Tab-separated table of C-alpha atoms in Angstrom:
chain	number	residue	atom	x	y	z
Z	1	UNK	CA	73.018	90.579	113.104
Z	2	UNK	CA	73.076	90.168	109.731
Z	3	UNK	CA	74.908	93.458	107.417
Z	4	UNK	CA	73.361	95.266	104.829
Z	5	UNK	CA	74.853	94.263	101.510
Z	6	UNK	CA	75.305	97.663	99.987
Z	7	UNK	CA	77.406	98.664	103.009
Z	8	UNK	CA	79.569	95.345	102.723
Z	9	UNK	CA	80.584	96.552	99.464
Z	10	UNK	CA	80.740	99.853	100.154
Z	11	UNK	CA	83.417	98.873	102.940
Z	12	UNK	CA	85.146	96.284	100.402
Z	13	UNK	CA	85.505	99.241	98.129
Z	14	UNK	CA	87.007	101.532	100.292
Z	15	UNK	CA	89.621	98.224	101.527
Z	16	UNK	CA	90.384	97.745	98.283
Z	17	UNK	CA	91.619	101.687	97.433
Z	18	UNK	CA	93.477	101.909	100.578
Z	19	UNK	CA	95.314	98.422	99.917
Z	20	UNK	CA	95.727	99.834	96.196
Z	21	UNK	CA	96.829	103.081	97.673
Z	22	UNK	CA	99.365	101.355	100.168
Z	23	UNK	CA	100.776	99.278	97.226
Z	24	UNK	CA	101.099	102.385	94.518
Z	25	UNK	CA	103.289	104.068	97.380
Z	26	UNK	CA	105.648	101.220	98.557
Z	27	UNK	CA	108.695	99.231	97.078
Z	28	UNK	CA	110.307	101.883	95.725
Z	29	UNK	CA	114.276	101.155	96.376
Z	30	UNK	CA	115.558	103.741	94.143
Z	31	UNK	CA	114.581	106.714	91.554
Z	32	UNK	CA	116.730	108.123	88.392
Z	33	UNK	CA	117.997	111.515	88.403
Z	34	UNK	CA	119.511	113.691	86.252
Z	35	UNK	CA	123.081	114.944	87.155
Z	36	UNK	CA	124.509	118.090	85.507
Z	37	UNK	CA	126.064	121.254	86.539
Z	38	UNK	CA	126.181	124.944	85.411
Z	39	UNK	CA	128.681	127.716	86.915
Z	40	UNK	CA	128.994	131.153	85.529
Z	41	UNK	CA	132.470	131.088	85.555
Z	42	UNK	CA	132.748	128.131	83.652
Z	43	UNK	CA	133.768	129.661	80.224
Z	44	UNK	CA	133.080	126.950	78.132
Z	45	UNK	CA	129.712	126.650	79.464
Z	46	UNK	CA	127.988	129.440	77.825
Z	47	UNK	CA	124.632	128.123	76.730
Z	48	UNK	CA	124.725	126.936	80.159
Z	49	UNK	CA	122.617	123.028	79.013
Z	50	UNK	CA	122.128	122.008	82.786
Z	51	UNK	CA	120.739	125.486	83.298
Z	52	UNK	CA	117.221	125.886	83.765
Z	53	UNK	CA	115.603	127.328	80.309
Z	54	UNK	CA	118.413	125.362	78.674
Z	55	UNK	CA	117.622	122.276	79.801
Z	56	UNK	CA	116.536	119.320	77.982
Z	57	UNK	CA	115.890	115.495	78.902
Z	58	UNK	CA	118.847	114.661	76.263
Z	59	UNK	CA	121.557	116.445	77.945
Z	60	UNK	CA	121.938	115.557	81.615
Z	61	UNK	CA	123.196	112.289	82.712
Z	62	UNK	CA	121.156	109.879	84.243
Z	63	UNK	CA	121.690	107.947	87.132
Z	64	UNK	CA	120.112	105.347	89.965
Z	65	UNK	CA	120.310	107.421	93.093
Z	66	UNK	CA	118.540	105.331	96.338
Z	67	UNK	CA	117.221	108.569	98.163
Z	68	UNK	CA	115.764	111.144	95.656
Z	69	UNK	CA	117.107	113.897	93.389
Z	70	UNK	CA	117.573	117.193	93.563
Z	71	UNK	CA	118.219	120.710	91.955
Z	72	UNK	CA	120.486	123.858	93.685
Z	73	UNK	CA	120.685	127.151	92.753
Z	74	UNK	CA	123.493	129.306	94.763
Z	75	UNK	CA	123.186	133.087	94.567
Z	76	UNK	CA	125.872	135.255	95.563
Z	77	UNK	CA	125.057	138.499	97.426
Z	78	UNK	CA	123.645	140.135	94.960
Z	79	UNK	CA	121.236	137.747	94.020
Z	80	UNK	CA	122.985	136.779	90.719
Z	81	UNK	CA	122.997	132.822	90.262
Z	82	UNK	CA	126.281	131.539	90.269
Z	83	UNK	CA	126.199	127.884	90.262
Z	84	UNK	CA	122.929	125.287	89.571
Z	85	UNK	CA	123.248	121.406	89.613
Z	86	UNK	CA	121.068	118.770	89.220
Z	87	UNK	CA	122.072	115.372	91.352
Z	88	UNK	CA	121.691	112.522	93.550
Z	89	UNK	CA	120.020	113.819	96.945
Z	90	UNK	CA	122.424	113.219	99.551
Z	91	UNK	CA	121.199	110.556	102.425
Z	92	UNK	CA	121.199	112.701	104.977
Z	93	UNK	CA	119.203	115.712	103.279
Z	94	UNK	CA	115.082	115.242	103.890
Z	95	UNK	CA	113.226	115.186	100.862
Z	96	UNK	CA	110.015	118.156	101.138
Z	97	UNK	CA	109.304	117.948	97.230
Z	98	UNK	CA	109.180	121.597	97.545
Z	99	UNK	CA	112.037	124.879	97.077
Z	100	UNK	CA	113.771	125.859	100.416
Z	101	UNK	CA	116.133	128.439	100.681
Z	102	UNK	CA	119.001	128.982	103.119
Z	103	UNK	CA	120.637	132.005	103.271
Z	104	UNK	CA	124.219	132.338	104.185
Z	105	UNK	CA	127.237	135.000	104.610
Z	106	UNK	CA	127.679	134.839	100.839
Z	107	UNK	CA	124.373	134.760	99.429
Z	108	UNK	CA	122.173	131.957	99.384
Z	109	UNK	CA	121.111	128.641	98.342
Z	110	UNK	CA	117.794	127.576	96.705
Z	111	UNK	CA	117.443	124.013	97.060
Z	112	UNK	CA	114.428	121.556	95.794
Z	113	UNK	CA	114.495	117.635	96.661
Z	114	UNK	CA	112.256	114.839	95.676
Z	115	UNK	CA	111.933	111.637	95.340
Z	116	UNK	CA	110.257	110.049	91.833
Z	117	UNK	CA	111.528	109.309	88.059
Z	118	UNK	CA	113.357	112.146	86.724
Z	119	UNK	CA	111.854	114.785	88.949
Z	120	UNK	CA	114.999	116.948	88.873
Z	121	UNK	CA	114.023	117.410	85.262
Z	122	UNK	CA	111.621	120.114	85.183
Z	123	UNK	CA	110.949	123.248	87.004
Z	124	UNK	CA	108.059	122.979	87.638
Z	125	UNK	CA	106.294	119.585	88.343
Z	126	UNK	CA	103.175	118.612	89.817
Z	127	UNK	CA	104.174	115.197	92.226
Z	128	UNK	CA	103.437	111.932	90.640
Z	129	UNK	CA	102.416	111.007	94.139
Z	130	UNK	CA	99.630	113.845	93.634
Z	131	UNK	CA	98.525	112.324	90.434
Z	132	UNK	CA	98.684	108.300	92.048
Z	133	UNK	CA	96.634	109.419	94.798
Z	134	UNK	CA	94.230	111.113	92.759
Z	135	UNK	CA	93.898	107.925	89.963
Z	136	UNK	CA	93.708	105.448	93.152
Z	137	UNK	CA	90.988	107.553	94.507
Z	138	UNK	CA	89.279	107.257	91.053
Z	139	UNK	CA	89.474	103.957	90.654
Z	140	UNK	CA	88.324	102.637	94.457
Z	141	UNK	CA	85.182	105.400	94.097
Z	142	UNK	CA	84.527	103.629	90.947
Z	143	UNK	CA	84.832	100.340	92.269
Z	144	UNK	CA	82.622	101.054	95.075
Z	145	UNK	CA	80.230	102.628	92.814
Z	146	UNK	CA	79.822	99.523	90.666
Z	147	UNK	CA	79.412	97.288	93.340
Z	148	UNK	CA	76.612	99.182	94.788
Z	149	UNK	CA	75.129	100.033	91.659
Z	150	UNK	CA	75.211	95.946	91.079
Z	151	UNK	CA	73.797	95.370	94.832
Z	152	UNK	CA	70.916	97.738	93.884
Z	153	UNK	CA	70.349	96.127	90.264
Z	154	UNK	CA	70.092	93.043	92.442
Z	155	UNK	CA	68.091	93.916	94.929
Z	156	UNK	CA	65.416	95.610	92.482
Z	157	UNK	CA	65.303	92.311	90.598
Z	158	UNK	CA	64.582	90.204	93.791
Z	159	UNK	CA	61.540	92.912	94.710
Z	160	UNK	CA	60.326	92.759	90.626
Z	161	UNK	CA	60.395	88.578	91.022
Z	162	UNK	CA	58.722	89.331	94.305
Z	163	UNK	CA	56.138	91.439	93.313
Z	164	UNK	CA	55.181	88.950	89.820
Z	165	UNK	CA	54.848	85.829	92.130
């Protein structure tokens, strides 16, 4: 049984955004970071650079790490922030691209991991992965839209030369 063109495309379409998908997502061996710390008992460290608020893309270090990065505040009881580094995610630590805290017997520890280019950076970032997903999606609905759109220009133009014989 012979398949409808429009679907053939349709399917080659969504192949193609899934393959794109699978590529945009693999091969990654290793992701920059930023590495920096800030203590409140460091008394040269006033302005606090590493700090977040203080914190610019000139100041902290840069370096390959092969897991992720990551950002840590550490709160003593009282809730007041007394240290906050940006570095290499340790191998053993899972990376949940979200904040997590764990709370201990002297305060507690807000912790955020990830794993693209200079995501210890900001605060407040949306995931490339997000935005990769969201442009693949684009582009395969787009794909698959032209080829059908060029199926259906076809097939109208075999009816028209039908219809004039």
């Amino acid at each position: 049984m012979k398949g409808n063109a429009v679907s053939d495309f349709v399917t080659a379409g969504i192949i193609a955004g899934l393959l794109l998908t699978v590529v945009a997502f693999s091969g990654v061996d290793a992701v920059e970071c930023y590495l920096c710390s800030w203590s409140n008992r460091d008394f040269w460290n006033m302005t606090g650079l590493c700090y977040p608020g203080n914190f610019t893309s000139n100041y902290g270090i840069r370096m390959e790490c092969p897991k992720g990065c990551e950002m840590s505040f550490l709160f003593d009881k009282d809730g007041i922030p007394t240290h906050f580094y940006r570095n290499c995610a340790p191998a053993n630590r899972p990376i949940s691209n979200q904040w997590k805290t764990h709370h201990n017997d002297y305060g507690y520890r807000k912790m955020y991991t990830c794993d693209w280019h200079l995501c210890n950076g900001a605060m407040e970032n949306l995931a490339p992965s997000s935005i990769s997903l969201f442009l693949v999606l684009q582009l395969s609905m787009w794909v698959t839209s032209f080829f059908v759109n060029a199926v259906g220009a076809s097939q109208n133009a075999r009816v028209i030369q039908r219809t004039k014989r």
